[in-house]
mmCIF file with all atom_site columns, C-alpha atoms in Angstrom:
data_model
loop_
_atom_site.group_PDB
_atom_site.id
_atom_site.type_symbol
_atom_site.label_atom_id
_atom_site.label_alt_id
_atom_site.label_comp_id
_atom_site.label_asym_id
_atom_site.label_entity_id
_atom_site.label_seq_id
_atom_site.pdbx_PDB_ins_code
_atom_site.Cartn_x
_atom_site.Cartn_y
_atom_site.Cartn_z
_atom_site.occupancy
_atom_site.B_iso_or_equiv
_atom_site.pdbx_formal_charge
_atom_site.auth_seq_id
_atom_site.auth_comp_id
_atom_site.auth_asym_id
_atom_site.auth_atom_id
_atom_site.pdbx_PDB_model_num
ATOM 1   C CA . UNK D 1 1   ? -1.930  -38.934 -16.810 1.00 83.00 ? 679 UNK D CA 1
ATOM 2   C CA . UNK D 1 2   ? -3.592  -35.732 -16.907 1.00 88.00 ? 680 UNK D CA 1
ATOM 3   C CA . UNK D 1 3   ? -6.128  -34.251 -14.524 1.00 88.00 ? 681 UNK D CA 1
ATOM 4   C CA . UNK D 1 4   ? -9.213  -31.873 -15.729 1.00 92.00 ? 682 UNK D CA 1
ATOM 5   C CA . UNK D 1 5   ? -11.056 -29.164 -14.147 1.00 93.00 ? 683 UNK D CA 1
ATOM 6   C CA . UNK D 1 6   ? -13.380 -26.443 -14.513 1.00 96.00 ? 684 UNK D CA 1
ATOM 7   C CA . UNK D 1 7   ? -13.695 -23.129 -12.412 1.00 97.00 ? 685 UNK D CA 1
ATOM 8   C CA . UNK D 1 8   ? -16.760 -21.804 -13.124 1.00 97.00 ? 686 UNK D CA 1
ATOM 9   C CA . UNK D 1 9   ? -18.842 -18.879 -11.856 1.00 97.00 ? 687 UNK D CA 1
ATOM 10  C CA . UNK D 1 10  ? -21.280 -19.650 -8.812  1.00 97.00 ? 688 UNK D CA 1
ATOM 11  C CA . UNK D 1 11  ? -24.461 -19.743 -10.048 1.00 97.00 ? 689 UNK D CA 1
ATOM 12  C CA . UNK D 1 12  ? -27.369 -20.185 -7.664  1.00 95.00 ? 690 UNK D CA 1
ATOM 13  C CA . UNK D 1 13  ? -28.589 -24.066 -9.357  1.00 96.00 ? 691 UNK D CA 1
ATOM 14  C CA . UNK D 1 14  ? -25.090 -25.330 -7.732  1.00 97.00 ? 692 UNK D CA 1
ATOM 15  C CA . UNK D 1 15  ? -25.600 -28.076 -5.532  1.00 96.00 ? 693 UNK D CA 1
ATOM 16  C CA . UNK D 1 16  ? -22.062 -27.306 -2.624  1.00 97.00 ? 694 UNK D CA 1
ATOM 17  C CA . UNK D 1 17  ? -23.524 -29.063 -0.187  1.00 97.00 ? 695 UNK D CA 1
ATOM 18  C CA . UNK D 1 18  ? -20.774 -31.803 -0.041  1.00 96.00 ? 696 UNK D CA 1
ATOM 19  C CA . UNK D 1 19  ? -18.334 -29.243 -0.533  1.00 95.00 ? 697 UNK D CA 1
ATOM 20  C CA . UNK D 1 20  ? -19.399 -27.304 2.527   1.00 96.00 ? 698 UNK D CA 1
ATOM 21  C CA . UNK D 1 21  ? -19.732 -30.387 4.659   1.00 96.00 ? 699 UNK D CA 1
ATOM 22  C CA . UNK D 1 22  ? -15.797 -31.472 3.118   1.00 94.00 ? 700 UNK D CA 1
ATOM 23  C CA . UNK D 1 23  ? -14.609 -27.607 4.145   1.00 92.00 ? 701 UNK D CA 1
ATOM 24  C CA . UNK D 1 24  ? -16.093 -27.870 7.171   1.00 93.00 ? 702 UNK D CA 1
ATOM 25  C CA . UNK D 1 25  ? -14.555 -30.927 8.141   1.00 92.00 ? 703 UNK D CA 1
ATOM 26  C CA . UNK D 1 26  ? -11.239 -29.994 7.069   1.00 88.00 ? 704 UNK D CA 1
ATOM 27  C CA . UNK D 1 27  ? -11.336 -26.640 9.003   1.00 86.00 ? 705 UNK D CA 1
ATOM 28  C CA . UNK D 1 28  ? -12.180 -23.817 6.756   1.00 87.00 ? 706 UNK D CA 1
ATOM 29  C CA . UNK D 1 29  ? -14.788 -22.021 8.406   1.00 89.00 ? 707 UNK D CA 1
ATOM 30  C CA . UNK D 1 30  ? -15.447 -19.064 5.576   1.00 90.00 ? 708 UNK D CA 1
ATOM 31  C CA . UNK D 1 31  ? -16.421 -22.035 3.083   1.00 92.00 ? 709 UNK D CA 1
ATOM 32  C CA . UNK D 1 32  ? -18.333 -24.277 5.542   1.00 93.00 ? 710 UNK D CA 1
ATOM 33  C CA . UNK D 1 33  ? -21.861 -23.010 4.605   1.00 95.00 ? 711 UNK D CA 1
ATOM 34  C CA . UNK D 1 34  ? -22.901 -20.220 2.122   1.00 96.00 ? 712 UNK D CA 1
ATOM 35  C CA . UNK D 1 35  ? -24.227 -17.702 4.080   1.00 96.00 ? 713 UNK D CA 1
ATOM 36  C CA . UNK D 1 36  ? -19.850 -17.302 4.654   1.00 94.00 ? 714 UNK D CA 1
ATOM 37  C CA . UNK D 1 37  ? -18.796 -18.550 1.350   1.00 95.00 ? 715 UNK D CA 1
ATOM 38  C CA . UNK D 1 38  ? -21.313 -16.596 -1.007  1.00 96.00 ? 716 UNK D CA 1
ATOM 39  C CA . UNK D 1 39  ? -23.914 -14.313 0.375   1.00 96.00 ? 717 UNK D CA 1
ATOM 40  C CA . UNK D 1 40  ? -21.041 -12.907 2.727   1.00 95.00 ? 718 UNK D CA 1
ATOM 41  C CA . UNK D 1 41  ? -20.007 -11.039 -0.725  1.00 96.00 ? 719 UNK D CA 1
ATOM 42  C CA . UNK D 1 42  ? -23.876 -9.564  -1.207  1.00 95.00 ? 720 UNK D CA 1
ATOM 43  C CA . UNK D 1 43  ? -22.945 -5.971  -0.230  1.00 95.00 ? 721 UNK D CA 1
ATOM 44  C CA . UNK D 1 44  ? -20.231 -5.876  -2.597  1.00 96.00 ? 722 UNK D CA 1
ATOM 45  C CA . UNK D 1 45  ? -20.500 -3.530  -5.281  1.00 97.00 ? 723 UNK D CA 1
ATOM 46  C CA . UNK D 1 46  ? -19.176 -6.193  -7.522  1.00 98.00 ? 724 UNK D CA 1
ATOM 47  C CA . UNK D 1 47  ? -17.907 -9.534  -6.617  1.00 98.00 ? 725 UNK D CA 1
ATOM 48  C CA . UNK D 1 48  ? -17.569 -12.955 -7.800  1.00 98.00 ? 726 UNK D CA 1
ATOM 49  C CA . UNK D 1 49  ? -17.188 -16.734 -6.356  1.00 98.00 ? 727 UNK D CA 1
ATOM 50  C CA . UNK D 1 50  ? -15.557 -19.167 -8.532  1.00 98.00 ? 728 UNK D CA 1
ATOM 51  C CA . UNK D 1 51  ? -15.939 -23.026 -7.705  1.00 97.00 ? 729 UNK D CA 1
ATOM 52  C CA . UNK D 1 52  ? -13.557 -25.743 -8.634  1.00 96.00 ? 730 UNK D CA 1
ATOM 53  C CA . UNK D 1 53  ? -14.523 -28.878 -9.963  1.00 95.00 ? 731 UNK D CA 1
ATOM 54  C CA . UNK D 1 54  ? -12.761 -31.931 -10.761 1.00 93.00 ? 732 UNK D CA 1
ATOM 55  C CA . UNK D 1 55  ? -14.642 -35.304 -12.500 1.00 90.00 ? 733 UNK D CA 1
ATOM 56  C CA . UNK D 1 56  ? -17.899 -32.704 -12.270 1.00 92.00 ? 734 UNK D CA 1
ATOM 57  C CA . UNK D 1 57  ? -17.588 -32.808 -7.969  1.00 94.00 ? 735 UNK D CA 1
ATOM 58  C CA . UNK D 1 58  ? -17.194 -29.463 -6.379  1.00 96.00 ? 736 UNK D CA 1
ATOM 59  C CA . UNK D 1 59  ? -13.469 -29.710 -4.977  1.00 95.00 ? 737 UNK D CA 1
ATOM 60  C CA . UNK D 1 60  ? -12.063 -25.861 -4.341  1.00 94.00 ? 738 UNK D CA 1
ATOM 61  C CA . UNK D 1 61  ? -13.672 -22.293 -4.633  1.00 95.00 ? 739 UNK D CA 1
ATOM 62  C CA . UNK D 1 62  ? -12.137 -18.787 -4.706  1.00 96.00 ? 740 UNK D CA 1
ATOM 63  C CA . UNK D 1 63  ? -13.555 -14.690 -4.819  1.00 97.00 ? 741 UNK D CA 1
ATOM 64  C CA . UNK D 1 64  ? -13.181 -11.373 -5.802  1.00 98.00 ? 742 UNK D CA 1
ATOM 65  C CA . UNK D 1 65  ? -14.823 -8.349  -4.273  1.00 98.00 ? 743 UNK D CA 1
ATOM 66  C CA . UNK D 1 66  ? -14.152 -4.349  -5.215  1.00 98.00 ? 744 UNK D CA 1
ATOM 67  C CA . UNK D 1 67  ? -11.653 -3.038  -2.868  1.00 98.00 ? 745 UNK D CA 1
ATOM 68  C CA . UNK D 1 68  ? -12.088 0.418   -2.399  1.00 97.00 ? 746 UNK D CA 1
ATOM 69  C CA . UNK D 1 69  ? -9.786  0.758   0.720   1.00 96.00 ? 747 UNK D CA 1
ATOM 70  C CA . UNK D 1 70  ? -7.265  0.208   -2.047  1.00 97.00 ? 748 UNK D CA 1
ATOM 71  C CA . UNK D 1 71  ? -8.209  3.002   -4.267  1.00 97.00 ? 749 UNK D CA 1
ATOM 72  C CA . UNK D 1 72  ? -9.976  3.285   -7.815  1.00 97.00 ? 750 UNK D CA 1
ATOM 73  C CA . UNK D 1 73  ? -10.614 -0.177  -9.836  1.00 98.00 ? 751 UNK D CA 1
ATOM 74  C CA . UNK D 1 74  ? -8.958  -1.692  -6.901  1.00 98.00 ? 752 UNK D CA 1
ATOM 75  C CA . UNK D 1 75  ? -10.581 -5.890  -6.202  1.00 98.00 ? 753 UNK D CA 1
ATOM 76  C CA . UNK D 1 76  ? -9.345  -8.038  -3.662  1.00 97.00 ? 754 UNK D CA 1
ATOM 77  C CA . UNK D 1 77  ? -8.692  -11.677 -5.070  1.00 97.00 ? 755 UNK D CA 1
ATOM 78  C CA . UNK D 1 78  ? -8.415  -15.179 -3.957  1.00 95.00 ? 756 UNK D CA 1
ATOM 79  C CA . UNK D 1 79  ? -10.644 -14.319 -0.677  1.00 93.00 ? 757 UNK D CA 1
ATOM 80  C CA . UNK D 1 80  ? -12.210 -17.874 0.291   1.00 92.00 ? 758 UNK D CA 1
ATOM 81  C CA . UNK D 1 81  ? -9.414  -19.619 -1.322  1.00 89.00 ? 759 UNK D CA 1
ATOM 82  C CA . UNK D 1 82  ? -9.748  -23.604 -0.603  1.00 88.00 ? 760 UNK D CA 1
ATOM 83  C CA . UNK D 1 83  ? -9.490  -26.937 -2.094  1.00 87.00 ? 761 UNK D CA 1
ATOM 84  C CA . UNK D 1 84  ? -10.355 -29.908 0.260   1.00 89.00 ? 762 UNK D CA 1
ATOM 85  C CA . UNK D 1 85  ? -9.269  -33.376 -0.300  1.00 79.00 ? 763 UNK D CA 1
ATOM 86  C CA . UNK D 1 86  ? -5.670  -32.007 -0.312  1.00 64.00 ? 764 UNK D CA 1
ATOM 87  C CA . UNK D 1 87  ? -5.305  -30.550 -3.058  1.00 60.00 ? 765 UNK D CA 1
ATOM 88  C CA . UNK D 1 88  ? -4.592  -26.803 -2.604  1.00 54.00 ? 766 UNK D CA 1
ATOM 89  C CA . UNK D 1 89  ? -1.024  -27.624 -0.943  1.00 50.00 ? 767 UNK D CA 1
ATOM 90  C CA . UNK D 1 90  ? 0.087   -30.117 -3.193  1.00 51.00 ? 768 UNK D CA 1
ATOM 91  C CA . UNK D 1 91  ? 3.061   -28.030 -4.350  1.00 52.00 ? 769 UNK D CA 1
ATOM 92  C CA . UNK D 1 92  ? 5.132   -30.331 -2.142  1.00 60.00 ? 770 UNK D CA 1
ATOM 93  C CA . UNK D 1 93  ? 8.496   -28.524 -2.982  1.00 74.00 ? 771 UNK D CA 1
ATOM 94  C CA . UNK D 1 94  ? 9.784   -25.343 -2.673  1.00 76.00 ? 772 UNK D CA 1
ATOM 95  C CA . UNK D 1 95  ? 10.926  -25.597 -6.533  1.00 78.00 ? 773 UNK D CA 1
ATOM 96  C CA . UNK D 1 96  ? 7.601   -26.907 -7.772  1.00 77.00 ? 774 UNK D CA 1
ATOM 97  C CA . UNK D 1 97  ? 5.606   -23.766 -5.792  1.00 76.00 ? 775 UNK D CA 1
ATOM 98  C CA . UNK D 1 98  ? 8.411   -21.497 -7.230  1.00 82.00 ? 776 UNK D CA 1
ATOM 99  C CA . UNK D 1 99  ? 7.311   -22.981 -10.745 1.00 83.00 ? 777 UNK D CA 1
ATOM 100 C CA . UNK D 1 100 ? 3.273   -22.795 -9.705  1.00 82.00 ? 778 UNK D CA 1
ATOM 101 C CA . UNK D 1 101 ? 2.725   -25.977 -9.945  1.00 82.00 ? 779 UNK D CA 1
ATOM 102 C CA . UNK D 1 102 ? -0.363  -25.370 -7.435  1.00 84.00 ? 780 UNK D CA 1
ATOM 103 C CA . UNK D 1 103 ? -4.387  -24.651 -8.144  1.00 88.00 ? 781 UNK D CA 1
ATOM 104 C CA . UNK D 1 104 ? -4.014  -21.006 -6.909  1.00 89.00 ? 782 UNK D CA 1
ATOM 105 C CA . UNK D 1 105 ? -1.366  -20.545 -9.201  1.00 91.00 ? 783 UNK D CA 1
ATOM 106 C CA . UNK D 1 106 ? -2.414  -22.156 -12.197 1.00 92.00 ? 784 UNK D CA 1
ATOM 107 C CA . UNK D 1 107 ? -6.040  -21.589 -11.990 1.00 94.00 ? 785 UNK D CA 1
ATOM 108 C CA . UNK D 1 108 ? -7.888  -19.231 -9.765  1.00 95.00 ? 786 UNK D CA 1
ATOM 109 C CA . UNK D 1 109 ? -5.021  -16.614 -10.190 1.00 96.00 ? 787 UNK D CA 1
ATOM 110 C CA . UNK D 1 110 ? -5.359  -16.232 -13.837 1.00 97.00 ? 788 UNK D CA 1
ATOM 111 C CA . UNK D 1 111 ? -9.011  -16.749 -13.323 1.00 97.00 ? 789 UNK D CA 1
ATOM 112 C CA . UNK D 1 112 ? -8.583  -13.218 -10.824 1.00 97.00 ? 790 UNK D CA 1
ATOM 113 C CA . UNK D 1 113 ? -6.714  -11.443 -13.430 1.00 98.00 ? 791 UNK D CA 1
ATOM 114 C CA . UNK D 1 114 ? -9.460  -12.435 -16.349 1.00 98.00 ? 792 UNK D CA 1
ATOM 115 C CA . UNK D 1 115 ? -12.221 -11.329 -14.222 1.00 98.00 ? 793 UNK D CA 1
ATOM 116 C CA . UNK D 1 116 ? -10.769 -7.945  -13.242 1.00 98.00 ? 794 UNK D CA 1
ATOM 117 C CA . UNK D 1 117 ? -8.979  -7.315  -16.292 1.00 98.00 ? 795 UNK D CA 1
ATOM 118 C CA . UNK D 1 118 ? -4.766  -6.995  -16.892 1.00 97.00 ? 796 UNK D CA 1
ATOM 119 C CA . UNK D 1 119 ? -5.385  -2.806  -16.221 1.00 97.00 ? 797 UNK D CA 1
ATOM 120 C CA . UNK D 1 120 ? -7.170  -3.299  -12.601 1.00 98.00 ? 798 UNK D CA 1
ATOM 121 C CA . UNK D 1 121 ? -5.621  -3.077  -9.282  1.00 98.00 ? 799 UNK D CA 1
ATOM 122 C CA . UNK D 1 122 ? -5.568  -6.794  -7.661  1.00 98.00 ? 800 UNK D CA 1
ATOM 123 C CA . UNK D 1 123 ? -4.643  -7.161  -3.578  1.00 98.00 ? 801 UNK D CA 1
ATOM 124 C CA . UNK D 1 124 ? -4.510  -10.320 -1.728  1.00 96.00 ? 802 UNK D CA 1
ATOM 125 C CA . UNK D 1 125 ? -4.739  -9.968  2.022   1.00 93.00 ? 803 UNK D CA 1
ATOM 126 C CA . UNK D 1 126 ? -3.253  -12.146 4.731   1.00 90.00 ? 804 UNK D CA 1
ATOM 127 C CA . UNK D 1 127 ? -2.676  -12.363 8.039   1.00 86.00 ? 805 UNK D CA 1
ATOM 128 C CA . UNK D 1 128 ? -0.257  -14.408 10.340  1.00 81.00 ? 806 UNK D CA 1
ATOM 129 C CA . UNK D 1 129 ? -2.985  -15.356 12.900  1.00 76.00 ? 807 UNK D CA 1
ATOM 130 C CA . UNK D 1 130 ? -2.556  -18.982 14.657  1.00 62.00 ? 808 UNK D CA 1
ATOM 131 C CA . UNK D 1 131 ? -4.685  -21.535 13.053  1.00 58.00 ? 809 UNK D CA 1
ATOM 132 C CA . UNK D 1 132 ? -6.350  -21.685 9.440   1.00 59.00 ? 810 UNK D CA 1
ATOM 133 C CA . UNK D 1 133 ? -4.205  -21.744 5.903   1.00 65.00 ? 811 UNK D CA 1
ATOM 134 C CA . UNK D 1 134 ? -3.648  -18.015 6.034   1.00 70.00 ? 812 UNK D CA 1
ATOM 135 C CA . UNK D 1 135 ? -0.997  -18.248 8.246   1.00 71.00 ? 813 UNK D CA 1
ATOM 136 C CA . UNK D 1 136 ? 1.363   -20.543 5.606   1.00 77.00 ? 814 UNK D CA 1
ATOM 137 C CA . UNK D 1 137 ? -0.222  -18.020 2.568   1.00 83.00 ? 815 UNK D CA 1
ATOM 138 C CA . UNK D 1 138 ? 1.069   -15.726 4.389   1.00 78.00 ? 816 UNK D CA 1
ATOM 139 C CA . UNK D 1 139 ? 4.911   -17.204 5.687   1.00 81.00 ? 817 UNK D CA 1
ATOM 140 C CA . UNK D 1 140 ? 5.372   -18.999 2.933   1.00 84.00 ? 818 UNK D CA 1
ATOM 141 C CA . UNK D 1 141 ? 3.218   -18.828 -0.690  1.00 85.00 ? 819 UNK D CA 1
ATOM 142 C CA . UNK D 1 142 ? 3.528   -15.029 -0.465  1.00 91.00 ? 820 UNK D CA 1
ATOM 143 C CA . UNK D 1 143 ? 6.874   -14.274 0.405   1.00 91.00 ? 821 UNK D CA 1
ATOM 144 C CA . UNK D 1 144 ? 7.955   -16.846 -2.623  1.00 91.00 ? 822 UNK D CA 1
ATOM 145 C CA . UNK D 1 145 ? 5.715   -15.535 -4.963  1.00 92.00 ? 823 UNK D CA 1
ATOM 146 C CA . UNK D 1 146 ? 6.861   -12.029 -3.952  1.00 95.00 ? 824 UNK D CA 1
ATOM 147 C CA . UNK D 1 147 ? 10.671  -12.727 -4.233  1.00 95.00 ? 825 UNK D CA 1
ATOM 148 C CA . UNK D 1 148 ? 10.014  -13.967 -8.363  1.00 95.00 ? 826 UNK D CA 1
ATOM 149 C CA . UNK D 1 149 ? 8.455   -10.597 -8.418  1.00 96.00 ? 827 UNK D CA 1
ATOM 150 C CA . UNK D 1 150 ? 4.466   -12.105 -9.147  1.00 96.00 ? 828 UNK D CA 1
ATOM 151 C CA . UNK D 1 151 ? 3.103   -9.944  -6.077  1.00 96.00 ? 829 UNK D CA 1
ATOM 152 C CA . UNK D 1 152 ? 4.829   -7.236  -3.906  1.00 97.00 ? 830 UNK D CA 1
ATOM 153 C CA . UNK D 1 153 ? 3.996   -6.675  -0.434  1.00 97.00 ? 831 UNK D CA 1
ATOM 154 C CA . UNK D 1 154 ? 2.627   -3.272  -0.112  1.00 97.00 ? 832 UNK D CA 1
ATOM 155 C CA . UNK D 1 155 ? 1.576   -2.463  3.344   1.00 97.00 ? 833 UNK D CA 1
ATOM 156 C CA . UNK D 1 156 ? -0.200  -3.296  6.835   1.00 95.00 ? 834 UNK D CA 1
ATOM 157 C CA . UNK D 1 157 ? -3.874  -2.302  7.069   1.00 95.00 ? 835 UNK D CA 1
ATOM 158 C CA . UNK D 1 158 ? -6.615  -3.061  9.839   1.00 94.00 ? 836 UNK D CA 1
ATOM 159 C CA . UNK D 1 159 ? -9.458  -4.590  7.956   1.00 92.00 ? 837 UNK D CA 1
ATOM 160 C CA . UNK D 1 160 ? -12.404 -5.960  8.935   1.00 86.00 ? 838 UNK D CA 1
ATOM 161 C CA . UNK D 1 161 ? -10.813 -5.595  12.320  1.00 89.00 ? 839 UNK D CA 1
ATOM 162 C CA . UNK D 1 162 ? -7.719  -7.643  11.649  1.00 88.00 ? 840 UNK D CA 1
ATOM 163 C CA . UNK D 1 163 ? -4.538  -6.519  10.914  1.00 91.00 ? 841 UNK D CA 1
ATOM 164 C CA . UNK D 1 164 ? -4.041  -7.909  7.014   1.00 92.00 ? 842 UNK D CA 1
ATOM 165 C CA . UNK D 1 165 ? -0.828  -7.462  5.241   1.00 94.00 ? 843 UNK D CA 1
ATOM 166 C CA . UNK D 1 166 ? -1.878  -6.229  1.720   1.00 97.00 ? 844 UNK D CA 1
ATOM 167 C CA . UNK D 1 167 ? 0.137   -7.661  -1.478  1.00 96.00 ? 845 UNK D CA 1
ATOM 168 C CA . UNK D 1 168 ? -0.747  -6.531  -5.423  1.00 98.00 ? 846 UNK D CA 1
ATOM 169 C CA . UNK D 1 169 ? -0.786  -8.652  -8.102  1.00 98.00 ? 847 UNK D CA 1
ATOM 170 C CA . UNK D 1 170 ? 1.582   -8.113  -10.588 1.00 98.00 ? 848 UNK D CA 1
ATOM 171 C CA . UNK D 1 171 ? -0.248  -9.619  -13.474 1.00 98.00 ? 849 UNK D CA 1
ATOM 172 C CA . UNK D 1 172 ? 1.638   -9.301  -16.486 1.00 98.00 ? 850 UNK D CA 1
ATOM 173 C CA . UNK D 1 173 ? 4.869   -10.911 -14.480 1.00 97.00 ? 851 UNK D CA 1
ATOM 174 C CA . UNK D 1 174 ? 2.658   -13.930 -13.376 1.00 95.00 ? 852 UNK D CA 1
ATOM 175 C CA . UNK D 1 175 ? 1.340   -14.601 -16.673 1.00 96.00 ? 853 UNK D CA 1
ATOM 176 C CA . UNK D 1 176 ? 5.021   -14.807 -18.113 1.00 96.00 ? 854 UNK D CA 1
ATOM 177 C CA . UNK D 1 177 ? 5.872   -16.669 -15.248 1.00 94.00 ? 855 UNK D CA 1
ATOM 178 C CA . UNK D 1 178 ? 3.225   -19.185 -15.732 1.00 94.00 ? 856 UNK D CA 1
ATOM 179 C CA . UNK D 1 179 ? 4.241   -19.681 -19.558 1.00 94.00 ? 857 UNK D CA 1
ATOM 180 C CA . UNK D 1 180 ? 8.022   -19.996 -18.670 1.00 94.00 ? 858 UNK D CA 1
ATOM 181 C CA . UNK D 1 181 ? 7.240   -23.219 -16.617 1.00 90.00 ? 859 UNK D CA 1
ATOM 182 C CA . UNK D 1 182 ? 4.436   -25.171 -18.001 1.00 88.00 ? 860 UNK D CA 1
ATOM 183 C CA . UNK D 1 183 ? 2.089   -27.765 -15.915 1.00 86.00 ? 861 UNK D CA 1
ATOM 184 C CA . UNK D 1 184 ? 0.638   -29.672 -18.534 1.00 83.00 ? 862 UNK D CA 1
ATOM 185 C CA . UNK D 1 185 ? -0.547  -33.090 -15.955 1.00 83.00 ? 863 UNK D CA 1
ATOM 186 C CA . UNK D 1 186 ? -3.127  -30.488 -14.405 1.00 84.00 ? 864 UNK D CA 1
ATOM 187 C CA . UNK D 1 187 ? -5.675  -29.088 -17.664 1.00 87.00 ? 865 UNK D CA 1
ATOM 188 C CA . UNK D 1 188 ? -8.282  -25.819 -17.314 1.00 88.00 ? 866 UNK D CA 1
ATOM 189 C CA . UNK D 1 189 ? -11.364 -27.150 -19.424 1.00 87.00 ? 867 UNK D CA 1
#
């Protein structure tokens, strides 16, 4: 059986209010309210949050922001990455995440690389701090999407007065990859 979603652009008419209460609940603080999850991204020169929905009920969200620590035409993606009810870390195996058979994958990743464009400069950051999903982005999503050769870990950088490990999309790999090993129960309307 197959299961639909859309990820569409924030747009100020959205009613998150279960979502935030659902995030909050399940521990992620930067999607709890939108002063964190949205306005947070105001002083952006350009940005963009992206919510999830599945049966038309806000389940995940996702951003983009310029990067200019990175350089020229430089955005950081997947910043507020969540889905609550479970369903971010649903990979479950070490062979289905190495196929991306996971919402980040699938979804908000190509959804980065549409946004920005293929000829842009994309950086995830993460950190190995206790507590929160960054530390398993981090340990584990990362380092396997790394080794197939979808990011590559560039360097350590204090931002926003953490120290982040910075990794860069590597878009045209990641699009292959996700054609190579298709995940046709889970459908992008």
């Amino acid at each position: 059986m197959k299961t639909y979603y859309k990820l569409l652009e924030h747009t100020p008419d959205m009613d998150l209010t279960d979502f935030y209460e659902a995030a909050a609940k399940q521990g992620y603080v930067n999607n709890s309210n939108q002063k964190i999850m949205i306005d947070a991204f105001n002083n952006e020169e350009k940005s963009q949050v992206f919510i999830l929905f599945k049966d038309d009920k806000a389940m995940g969200a996702t951003a983009v922001h310029t990067f200019p620590e990175m350089g020229e035409n430089s955005y950081r993606i997947l910043t507020r990455t969540c889905a609550v009810g479970g369903m971010l870390h649903n990979a479950g195996s070490m062979g289905r995440m190495k196929r991306c058979e996971d919402l980040t994958s699938r979804f908000y990743v190509p959804k980065m690389i549409e946004w920005c464009g293929m000829d842009s400069n994309m950086y995830c950051t993460t950190n190995d701090l206790e507590g929160g999903s960054q530390r398993a982005v981090h340990r584990v999503w990362l380092p396997i999407m790394s080794k197939q050769g979808l990011f590559t870990r560039i360097k350590e950088i204090d931002y926003r007065g953490v120290t982040q490990t910075v990794w860069k999309l590597n878009p045209e790999n990641f699009l292959a990859h996700l054609e190579k090993h298709p995940w046709e129960d889970h459908v992008l309307l």
